[in-house]
Coordinates of C-alpha atoms in Angstrom, one line a residue:
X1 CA -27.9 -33.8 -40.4
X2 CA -25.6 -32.4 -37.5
X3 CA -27.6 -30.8 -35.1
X4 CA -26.2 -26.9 -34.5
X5 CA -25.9 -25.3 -31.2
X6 CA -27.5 -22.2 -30.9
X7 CA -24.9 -18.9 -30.4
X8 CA -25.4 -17.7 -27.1
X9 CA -27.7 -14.1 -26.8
X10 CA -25.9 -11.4 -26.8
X11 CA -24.7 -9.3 -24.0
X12 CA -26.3 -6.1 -23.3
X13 CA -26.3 -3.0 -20.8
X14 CA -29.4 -5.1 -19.4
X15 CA -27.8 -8.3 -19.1
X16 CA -26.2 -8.2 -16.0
X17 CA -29.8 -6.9 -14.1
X18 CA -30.9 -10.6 -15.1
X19 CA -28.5 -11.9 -12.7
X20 CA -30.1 -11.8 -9.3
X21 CA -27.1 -11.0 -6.7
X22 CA -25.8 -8.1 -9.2
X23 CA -29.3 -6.8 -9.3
X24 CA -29.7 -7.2 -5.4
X25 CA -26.3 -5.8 -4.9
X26 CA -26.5 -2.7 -7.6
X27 CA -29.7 -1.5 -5.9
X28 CA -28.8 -2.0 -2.4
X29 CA -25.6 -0.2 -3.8
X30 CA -27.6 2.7 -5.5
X31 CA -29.5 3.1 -2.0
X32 CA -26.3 3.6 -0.6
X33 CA -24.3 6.1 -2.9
X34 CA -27.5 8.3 -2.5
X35 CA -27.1 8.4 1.5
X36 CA -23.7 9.2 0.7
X37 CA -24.0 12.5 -1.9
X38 CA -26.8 13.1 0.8
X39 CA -24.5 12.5 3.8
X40 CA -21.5 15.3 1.6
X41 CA -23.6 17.9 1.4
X42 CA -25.0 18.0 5.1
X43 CA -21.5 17.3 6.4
X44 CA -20.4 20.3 4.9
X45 CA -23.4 22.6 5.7
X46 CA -23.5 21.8 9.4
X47 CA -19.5 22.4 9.2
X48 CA -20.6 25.7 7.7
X49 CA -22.9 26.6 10.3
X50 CA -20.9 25.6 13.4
X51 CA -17.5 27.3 12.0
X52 CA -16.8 30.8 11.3
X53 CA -13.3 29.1 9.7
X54 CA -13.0 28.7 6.2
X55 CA -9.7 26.0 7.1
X56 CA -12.2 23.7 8.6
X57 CA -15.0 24.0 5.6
X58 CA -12.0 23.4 3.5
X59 CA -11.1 20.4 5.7
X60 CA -13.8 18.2 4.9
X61 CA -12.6 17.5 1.5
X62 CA -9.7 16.4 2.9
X63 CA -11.5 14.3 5.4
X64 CA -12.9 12.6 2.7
X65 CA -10.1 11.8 0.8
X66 CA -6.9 11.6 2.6
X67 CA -8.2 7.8 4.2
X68 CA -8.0 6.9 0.2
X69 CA -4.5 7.7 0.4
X70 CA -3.8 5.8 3.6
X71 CA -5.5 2.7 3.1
X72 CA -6.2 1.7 -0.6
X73 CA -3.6 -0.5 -1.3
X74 CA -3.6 -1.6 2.5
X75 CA -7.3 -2.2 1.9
X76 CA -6.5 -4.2 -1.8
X77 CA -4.1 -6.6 0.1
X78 CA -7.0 -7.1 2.9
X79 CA -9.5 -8.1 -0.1
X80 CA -7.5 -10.5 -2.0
X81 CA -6.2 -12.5 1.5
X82 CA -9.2 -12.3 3.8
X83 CA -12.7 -13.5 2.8
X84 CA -14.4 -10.4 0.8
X85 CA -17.9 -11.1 2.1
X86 CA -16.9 -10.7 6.0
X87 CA -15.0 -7.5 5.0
X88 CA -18.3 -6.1 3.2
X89 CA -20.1 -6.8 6.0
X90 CA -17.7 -5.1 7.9
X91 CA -17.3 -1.9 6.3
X92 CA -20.7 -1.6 5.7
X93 CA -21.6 -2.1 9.4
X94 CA -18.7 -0.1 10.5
X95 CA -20.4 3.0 8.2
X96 CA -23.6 2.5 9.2
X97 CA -22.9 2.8 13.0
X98 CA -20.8 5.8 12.2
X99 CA -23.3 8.0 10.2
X100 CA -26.3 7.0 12.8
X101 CA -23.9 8.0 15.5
X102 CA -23.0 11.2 14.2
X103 CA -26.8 11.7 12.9
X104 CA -28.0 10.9 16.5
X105 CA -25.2 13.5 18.3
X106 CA -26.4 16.1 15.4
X107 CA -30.3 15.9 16.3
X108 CA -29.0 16.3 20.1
X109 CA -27.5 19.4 19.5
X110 CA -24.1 17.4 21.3
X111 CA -21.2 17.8 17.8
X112 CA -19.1 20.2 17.2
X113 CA -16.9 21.3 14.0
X114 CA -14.4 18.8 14.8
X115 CA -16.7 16.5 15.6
X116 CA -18.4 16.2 12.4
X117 CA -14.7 16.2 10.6
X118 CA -13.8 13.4 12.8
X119 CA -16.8 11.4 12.0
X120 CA -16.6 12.2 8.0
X121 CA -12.5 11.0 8.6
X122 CA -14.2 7.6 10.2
X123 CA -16.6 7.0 7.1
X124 CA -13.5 8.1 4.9
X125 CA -11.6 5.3 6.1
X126 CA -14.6 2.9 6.2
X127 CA -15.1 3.9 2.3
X128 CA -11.9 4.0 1.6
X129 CA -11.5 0.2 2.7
X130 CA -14.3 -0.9 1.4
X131 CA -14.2 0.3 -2.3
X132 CA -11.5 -2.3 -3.6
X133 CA -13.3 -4.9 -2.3
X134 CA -16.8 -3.4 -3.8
X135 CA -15.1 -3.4 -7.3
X136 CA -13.0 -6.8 -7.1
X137 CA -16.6 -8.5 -5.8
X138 CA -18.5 -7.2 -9.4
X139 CA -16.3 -10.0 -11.2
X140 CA -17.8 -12.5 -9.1
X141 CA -21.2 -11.9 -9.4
X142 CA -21.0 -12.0 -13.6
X143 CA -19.7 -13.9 -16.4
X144 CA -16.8 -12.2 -17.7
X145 CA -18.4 -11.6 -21.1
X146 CA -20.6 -9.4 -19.1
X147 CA -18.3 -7.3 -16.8
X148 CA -17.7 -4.5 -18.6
X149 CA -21.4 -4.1 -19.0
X150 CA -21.7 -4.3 -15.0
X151 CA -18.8 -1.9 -14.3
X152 CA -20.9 0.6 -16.3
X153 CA -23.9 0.2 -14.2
X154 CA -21.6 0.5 -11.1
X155 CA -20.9 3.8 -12.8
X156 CA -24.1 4.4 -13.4
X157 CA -25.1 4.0 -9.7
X158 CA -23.0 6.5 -8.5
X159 CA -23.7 9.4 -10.9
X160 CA -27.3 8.9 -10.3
X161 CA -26.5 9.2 -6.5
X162 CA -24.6 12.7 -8.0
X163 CA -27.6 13.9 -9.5
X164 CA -30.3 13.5 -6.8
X165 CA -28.5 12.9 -3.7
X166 CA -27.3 16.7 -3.0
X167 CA -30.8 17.2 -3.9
X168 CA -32.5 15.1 -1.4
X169 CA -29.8 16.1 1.0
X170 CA -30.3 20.3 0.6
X171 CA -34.4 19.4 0.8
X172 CA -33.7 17.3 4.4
X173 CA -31.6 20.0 5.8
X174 CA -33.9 22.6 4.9
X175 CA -37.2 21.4 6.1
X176 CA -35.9 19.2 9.0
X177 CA -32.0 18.8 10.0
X178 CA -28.6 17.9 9.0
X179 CA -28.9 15.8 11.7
X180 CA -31.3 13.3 9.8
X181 CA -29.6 12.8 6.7
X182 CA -27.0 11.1 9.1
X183 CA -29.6 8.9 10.2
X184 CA -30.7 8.3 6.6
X185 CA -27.5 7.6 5.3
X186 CA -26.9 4.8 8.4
X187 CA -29.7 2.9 7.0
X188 CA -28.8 3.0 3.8
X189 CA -25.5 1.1 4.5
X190 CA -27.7 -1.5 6.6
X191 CA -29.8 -2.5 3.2
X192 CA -26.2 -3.0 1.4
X193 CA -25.0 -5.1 4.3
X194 CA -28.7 -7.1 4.8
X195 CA -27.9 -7.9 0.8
X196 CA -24.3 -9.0 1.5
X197 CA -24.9 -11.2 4.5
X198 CA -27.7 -13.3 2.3
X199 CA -25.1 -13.6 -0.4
X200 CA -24.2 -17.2 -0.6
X201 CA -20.4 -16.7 -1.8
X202 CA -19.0 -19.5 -2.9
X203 CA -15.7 -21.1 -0.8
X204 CA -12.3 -20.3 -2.2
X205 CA -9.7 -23.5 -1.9
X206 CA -6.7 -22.0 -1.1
X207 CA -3.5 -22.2 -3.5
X208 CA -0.5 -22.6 -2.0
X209 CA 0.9 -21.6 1.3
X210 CA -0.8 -18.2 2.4
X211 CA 0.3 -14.7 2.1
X212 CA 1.1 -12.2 5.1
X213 CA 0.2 -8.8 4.7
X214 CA 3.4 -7.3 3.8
X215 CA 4.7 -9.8 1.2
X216 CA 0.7 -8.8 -0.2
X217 CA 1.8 -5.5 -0.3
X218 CA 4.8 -5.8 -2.3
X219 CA 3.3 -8.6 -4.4
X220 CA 0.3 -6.4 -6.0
X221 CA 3.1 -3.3 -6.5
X222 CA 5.3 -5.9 -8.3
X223 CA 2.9 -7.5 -10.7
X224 CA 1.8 -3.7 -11.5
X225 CA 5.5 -3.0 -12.0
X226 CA 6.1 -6.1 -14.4
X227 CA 2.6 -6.0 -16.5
X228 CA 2.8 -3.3 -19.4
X229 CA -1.1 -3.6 -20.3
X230 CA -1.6 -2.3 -16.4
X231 CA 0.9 0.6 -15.8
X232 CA 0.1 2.0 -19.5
X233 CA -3.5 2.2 -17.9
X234 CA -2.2 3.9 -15.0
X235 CA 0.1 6.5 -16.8
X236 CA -3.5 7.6 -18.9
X237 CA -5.3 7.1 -15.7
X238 CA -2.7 10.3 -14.3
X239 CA -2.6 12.0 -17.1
X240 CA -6.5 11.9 -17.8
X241 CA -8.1 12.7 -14.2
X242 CA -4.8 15.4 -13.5
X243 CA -6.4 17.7 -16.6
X244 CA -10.0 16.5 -15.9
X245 CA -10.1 17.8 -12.4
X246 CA -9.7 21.6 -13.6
X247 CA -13.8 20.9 -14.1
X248 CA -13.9 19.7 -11.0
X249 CA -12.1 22.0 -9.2
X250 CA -13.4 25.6 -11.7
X251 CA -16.4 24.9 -12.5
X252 CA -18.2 26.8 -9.3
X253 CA -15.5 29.3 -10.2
X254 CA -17.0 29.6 -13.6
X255 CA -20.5 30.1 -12.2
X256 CA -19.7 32.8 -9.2
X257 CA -17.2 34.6 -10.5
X258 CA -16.9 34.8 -14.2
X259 CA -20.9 34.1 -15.1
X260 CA -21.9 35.3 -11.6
X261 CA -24.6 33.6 -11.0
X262 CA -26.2 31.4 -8.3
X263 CA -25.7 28.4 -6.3
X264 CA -28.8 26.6 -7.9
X265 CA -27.0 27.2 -11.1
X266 CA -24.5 25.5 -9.8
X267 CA -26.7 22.4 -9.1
X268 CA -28.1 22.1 -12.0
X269 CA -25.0 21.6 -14.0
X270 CA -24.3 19.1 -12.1
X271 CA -27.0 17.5 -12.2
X272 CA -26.5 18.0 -16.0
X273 CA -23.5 16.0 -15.6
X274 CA -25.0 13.2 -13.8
X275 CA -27.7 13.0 -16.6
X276 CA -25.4 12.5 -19.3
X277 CA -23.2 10.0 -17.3
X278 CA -26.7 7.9 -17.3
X279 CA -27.0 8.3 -21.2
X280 CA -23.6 7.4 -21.9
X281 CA -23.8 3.9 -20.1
X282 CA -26.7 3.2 -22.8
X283 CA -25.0 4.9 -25.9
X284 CA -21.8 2.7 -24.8
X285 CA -23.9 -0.3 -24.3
X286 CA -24.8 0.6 -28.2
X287 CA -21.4 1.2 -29.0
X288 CA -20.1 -1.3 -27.4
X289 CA -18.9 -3.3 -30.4
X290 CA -18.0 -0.4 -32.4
X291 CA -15.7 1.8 -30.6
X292 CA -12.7 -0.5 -28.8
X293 CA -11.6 1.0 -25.0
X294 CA -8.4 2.7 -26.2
X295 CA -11.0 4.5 -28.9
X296 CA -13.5 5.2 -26.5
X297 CA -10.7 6.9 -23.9
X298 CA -9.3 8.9 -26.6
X299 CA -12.6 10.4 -28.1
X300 CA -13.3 11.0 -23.8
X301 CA -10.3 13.0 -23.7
X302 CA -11.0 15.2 -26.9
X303 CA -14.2 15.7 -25.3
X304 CA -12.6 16.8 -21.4
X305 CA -10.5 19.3 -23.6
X306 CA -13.6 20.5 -25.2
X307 CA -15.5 21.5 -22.3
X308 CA -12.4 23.0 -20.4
X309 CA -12.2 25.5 -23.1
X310 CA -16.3 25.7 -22.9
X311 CA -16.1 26.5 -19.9
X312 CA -13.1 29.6 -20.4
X313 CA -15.1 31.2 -23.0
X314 CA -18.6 29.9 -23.2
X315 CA -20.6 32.5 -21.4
X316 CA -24.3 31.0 -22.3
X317 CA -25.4 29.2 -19.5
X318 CA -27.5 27.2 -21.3
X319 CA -24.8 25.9 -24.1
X320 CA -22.8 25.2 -20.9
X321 CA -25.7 23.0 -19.3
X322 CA -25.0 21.1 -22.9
X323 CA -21.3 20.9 -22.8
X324 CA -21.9 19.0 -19.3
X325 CA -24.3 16.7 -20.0
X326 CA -21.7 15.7 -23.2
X327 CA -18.4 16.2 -20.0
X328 CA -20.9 13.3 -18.4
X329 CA -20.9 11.2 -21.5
X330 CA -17.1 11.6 -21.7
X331 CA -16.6 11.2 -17.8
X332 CA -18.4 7.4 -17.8
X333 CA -16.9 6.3 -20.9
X334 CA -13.4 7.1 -20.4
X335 CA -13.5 6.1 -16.4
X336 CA -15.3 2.7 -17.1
X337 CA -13.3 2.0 -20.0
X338 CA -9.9 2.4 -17.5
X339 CA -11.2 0.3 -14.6
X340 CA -12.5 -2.4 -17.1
X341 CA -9.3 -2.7 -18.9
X342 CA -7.3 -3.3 -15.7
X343 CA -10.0 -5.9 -14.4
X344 CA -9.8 -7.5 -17.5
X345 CA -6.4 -8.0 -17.5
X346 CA -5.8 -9.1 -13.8
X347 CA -6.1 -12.6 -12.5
X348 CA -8.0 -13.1 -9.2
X349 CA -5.2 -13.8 -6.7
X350 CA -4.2 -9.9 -7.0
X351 CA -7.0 -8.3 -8.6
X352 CA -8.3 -6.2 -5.2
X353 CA -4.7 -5.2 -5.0
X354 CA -4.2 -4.0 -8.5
X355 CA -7.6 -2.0 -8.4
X356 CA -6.4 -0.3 -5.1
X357 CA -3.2 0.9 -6.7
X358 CA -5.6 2.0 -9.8
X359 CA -7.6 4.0 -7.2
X360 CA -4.5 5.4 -5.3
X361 CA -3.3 7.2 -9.3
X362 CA -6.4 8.0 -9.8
X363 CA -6.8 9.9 -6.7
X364 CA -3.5 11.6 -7.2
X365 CA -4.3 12.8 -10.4
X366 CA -6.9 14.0 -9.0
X367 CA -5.7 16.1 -5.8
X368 CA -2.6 17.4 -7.6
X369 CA -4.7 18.5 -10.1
X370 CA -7.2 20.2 -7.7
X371 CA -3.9 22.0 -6.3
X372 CA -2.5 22.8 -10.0
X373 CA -5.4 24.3 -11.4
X374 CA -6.6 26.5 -8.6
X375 CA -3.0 27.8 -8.0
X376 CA -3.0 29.0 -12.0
X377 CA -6.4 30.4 -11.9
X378 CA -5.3 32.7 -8.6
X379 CA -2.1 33.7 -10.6
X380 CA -2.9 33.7 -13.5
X381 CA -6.8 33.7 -14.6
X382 CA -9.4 31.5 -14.8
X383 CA -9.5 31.5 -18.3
X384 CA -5.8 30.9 -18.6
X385 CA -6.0 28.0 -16.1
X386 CA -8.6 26.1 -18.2
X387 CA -7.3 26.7 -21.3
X388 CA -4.0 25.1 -20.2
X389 CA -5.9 22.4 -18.8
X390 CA -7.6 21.5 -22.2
X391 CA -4.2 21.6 -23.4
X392 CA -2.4 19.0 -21.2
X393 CA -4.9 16.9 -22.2
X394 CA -4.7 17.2 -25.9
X395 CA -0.9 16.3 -25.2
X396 CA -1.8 13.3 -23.3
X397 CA -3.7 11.5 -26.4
X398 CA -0.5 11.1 -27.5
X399 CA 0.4 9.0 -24.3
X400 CA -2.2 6.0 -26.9
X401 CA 1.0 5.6 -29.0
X402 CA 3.4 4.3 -26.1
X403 CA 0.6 2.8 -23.8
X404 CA -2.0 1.9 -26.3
X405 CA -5.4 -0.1 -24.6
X406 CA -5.3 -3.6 -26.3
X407 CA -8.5 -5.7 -26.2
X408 CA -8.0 -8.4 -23.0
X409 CA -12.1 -9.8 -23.6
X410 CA -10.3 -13.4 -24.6
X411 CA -7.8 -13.5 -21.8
X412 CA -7.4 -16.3 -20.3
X413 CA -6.2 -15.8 -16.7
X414 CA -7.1 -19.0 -14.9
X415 CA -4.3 -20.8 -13.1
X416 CA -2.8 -23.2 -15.6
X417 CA -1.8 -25.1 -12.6
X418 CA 0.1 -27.2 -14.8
X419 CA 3.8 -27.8 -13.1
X420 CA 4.4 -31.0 -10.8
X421 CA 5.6 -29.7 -7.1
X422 CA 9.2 -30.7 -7.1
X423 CA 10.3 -33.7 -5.4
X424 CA 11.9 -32.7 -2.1
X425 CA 13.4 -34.6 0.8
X426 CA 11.7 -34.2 3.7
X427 CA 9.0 -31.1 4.8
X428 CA 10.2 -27.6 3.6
X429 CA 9.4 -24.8 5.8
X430 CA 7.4 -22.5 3.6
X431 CA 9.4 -19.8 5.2
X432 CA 12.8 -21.8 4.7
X433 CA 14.6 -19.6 1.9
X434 CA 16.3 -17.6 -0.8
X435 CA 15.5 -20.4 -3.3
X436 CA 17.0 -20.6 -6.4
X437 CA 15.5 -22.1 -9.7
X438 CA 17.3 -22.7 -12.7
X439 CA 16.0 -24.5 -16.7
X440 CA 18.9 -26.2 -18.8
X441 CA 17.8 -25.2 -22.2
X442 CA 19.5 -26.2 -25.3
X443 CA 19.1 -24.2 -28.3
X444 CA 20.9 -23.6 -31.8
X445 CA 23.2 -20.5 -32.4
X446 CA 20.9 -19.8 -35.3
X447 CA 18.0 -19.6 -32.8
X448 CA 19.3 -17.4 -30.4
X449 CA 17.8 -13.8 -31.7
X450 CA 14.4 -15.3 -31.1
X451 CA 14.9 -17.2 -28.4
X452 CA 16.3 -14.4 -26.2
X453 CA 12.8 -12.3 -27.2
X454 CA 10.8 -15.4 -26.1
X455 CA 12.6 -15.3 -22.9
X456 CA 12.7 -11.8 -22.2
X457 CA 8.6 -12.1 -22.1
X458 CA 9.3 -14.9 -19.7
X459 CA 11.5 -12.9 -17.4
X460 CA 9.1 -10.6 -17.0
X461 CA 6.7 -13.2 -16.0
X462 CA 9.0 -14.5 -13.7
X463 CA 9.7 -10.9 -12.0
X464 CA 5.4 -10.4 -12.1
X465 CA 4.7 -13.6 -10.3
X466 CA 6.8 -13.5 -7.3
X467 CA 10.9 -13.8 -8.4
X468 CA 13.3 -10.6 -7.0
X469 CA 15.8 -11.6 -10.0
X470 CA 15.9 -13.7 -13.0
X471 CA 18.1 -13.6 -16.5
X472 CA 19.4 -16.4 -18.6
X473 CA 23.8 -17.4 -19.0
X474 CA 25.2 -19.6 -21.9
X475 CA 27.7 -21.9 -20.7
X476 CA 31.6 -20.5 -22.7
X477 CA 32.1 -24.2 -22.9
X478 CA 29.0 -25.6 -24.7
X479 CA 27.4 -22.9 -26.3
X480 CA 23.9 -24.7 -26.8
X481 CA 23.9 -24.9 -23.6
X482 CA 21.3 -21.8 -22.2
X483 CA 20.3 -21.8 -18.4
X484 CA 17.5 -19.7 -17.3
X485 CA 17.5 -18.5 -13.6
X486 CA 15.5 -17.0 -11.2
X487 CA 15.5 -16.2 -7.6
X488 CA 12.7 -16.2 -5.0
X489 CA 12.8 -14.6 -0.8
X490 CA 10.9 -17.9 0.2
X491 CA 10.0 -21.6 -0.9
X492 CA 6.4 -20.2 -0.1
X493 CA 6.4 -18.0 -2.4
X494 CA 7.9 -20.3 -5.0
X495 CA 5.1 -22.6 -4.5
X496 CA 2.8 -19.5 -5.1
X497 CA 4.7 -18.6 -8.2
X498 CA 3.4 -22.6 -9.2
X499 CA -0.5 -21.1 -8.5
X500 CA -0.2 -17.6 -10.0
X501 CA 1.1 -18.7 -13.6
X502 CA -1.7 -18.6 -15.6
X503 CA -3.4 -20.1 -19.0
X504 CA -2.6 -17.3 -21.1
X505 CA 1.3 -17.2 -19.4
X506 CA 1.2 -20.8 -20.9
X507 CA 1.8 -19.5 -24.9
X508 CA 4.9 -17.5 -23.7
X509 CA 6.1 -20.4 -21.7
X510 CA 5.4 -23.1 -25.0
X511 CA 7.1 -20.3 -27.5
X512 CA 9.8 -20.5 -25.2
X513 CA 10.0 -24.2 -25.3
X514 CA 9.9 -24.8 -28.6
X515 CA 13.3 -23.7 -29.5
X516 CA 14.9 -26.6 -27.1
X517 CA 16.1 -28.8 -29.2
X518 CA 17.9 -31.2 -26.3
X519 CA 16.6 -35.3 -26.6
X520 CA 14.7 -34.8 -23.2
X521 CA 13.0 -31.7 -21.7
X522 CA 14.6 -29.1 -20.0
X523 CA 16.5 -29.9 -17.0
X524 CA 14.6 -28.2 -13.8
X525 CA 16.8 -27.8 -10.6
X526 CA 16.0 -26.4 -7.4
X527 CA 18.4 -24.7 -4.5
X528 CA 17.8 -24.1 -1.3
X529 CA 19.7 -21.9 0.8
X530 CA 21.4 -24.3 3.5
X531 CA 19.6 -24.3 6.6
X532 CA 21.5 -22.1 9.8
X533 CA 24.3 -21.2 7.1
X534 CA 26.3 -18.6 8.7
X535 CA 28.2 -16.2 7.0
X536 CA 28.5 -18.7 4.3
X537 CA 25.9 -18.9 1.2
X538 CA 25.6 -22.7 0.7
X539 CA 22.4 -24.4 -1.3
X540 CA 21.5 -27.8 -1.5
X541 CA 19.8 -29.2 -5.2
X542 CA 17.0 -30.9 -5.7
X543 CA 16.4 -31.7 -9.6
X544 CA 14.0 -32.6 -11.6
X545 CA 12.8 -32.9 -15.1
X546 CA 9.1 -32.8 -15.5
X547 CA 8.7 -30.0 -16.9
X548 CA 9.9 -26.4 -16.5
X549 CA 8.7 -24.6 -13.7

């Protein structure tokens, strides 16, 4: 009798808490969100009380946020070339000093207005540098089976912060002083860092010649340019958080001026909010195998439109503490089903950077939004504005149809690392370049239809990974005779193209091949622009015939 293997448990909303370093790391991480919705609130109260300008009040927002649109993908580029510990430990010391600074000036009665803007500006850019790296470090610390489990929790984390932080923050400032919730929110950033610098991380062995920062740059855009499963997530990433943000932006709107009631009203819906962002990371981690991403974001959306017009005609305060408990439900599930599906589908050489540009749309949507909606609801109503809101984003369900979320769980993306380096004579300066490759293909007439869609999938692989042109020329005097080319800045980055193909890259690649019908494999040549040409473009070959590369 054949002894059976037993299926492996599993995978729940639990699982990843049995993982020490993700449970180390998510409380540590919860400790520090809190400081932070503790560290918002004060920031803008003392702001309040040093100021008789609404401008600056208004300016902490933007304190906040512009770093985000400064230094995300800057930061993304930093994460994937530099060691992602040491830049954790960085930020998170970096914040820490910061908030105990500004606490300890506070308690001294030494800040002013400005001061406390410029301080919020500094943690702005330390958050802002440090959240790419936060999320590209979760897919480290678990099996992938379990990531989208674990980017829940991190979603959890922060809407727990939402709920009690302000809380904790308003109960500090009354009884004691702004100046402490500072303090507080320094030494929360210390326990994140004390749990970083005991992580054990294992050593990366580098792939290829390394990257400088602006060719990281313009790498991360181009593979978001040339991979449809990542821009569609962006273009419903826009769409989504531009009509979201009306609640956002309206919803103390709703409660002074239309319902006219207090601030504490205020709080609690919130914290209504934050409640049922908690319940929807268990329902999902219920739901999990029954509702698919693309499902999930479009019953989210429904759900965004239905409190927008809640909250225009609604005028039951409790029926709207409902509708926002459900808005948190629909909040977590669309949001972690957006970053998951781009983590999913990103390999690890450019996954910080991809995840920055996610954050930079996101953001946009976001602050345009803020702008939009206000701007309607002063000329228009409020009522109108959030009307139209629910309306843009019933239109942008229809945005599933063109940029529909397809399941990436089985992907593949390990380096397939499967093409020889080509023979050369002599040392190549990884700098040495343009380099030009070109594959001798030889296919039947018969063939060509389906060749030419094989190898338009390969183009676009070829543009993703690192090529600034590429396309494909029959020869008018043997028409069997197909040669694919494609053109690189550097023979660096051609041997990083060798690195960055993948596993999954490998079933266009072989669908490709199999309609070469030549007696030998395809023909692989290499040019090299001719070193100190001047004013002349002149290449010298190296061949080969391996395989295609």
């Amino acid at each position: 009798m054949t002894p059976t293997t037993a299926p492996a448990p599993r995978a729940t909303m639990l699982t990843p808490f049995t993982i020490a370093i993700f449970r180390a790391i998510w409380i540590a991480g919860l400790v520090s969100n809190v400081g932070t919705w503790m560290q918002n609130v004060a920031g803008v109260w003392l702001v309040t009380t040093l100021t008789t300008s609404a401008l600056l009040v208004a300016m902490m927002q933007a304190a906040t946020s512009l770093p985000a649109f400064l230094l995300s993908m800057p930061a993304g580029a930093m994460a994937d070339l530099v060691d992602r510990r040491r830049l954790l430990l960085f930020t998170q010391g970096f914040m820490a000093v910061v908030a105990t600074v500004l606490g300890v000036l506070t308690l001294m009665d030494n800040v002013s207005a400005l001061g406390v803007l410029g301080f919020t500006f500094l943690l702005g850019m330390g958050a802002a540098l440090n959240s790419p790296i936060w999320q590209a470090v979760t897919t480290e610390l678990v099996p992938r089976p379990v990531l989208p489990f674990a980017i829940t929790l991190n979603g959890v984390s922060n809407n727990i912060a939402r709920a009690i932080g302000p809380a904790i923050g308003g109960v500090i400032i009354a009884y004691y002083s702004a100046g402490w919730v500072f303090v507080l929110n320094g030494v929360s950033f210390l326990g994140t860092w004390a749990v970083v610098y005991f992580w054990k991380r294992e050593q990366e062995v580098s792939s290829g010649p390394a990257e400088n920062f602006t060719g990281a740059l313009r790498a991360g855009l181009r593979y978001v340019q040339y991979s449809p499963a990542i821009y569609g997530v962006l273009v419903r990433t826009f769409a989504f958080s531009f009509g979201a943000t009306a609640m956002w932006a309206l919803v103390s709107v709703v409660i002074a001026r239309r319902l006219h009631l207090s601030s504490g009203h205020y709080g609690v819906m919130l914290s209504w909010l934050g409640a049922g962002a908690v319940t929807g990371a268990f329902l999902m981690g219920r739901a999990g195998s029954r509702l698919s991403f693309n499902q999930r974001v479009l019953l989210g959306v429904l759900m965004f439109a239905g409190t927008n017009v809640a909250l225009a005609l609604v005028s039951q305060i409790y029926l709207l503490y409902a509708v926002m408990f459900f808005s948190g439900i629909a909040w977590l599930m669309v949001m972690t089903s957006f970053s998951t599906t781009v983590q999913l589908n990103v390999p690890k050489w450019v996954q910080a950077r991809v995840i920055s540009v996610y954050m930079l749309v996101f953001q946009a949507g976001m602050s345009l939004g803020s702008l939009a909606w206000g701007e309607l609801a002063d000329h228009l109503s409020l009522e109108t504005s959030l009307l139209i809101a629910a309306g843009w984003m019933l239109v942008s369900t229809l945005l599933a149809l063109p940029f529909p979320m397809r399941p990436a769980e089985g992907l593949d993306l390990a380096p397939a690392e499967h093409w020889p380096d080509p023979e050369t004579e002599g040392e190549i300066d990884p700098d040495d370049g343009p380099v030009v490759v070109m594959i001798e293909y030889h296919v039947e007439p018969a063939d060509w239809p389906a060749f030419r869609a094989a190898a338009e999938q390969l183009k676009r692989l070829r543009l993703r990974d690192g090529a600034l042109r590429a396309g494909m020329f029959a020869d008018v005097a043997h028409p069997t005779r197909l040669t694919e080319f494609y053109y690189v800045a550097t023979w660096g980055e051609h041997q990083r193209q060798h690195h960055r193909f993948t596993k999954e890259d490998q079933v266009v690649e072989a669908q490709v091949l199999s309609f070469h019908s030549g007696p030998e494999v395809p023909r692989v040549s290499h040019f090299l622009a001719f070193p100190n040409a001047s004013n002349v473009e002149m290449a010298t070959p190296m061949q080969t015939q391996e395989s295609q590369r």
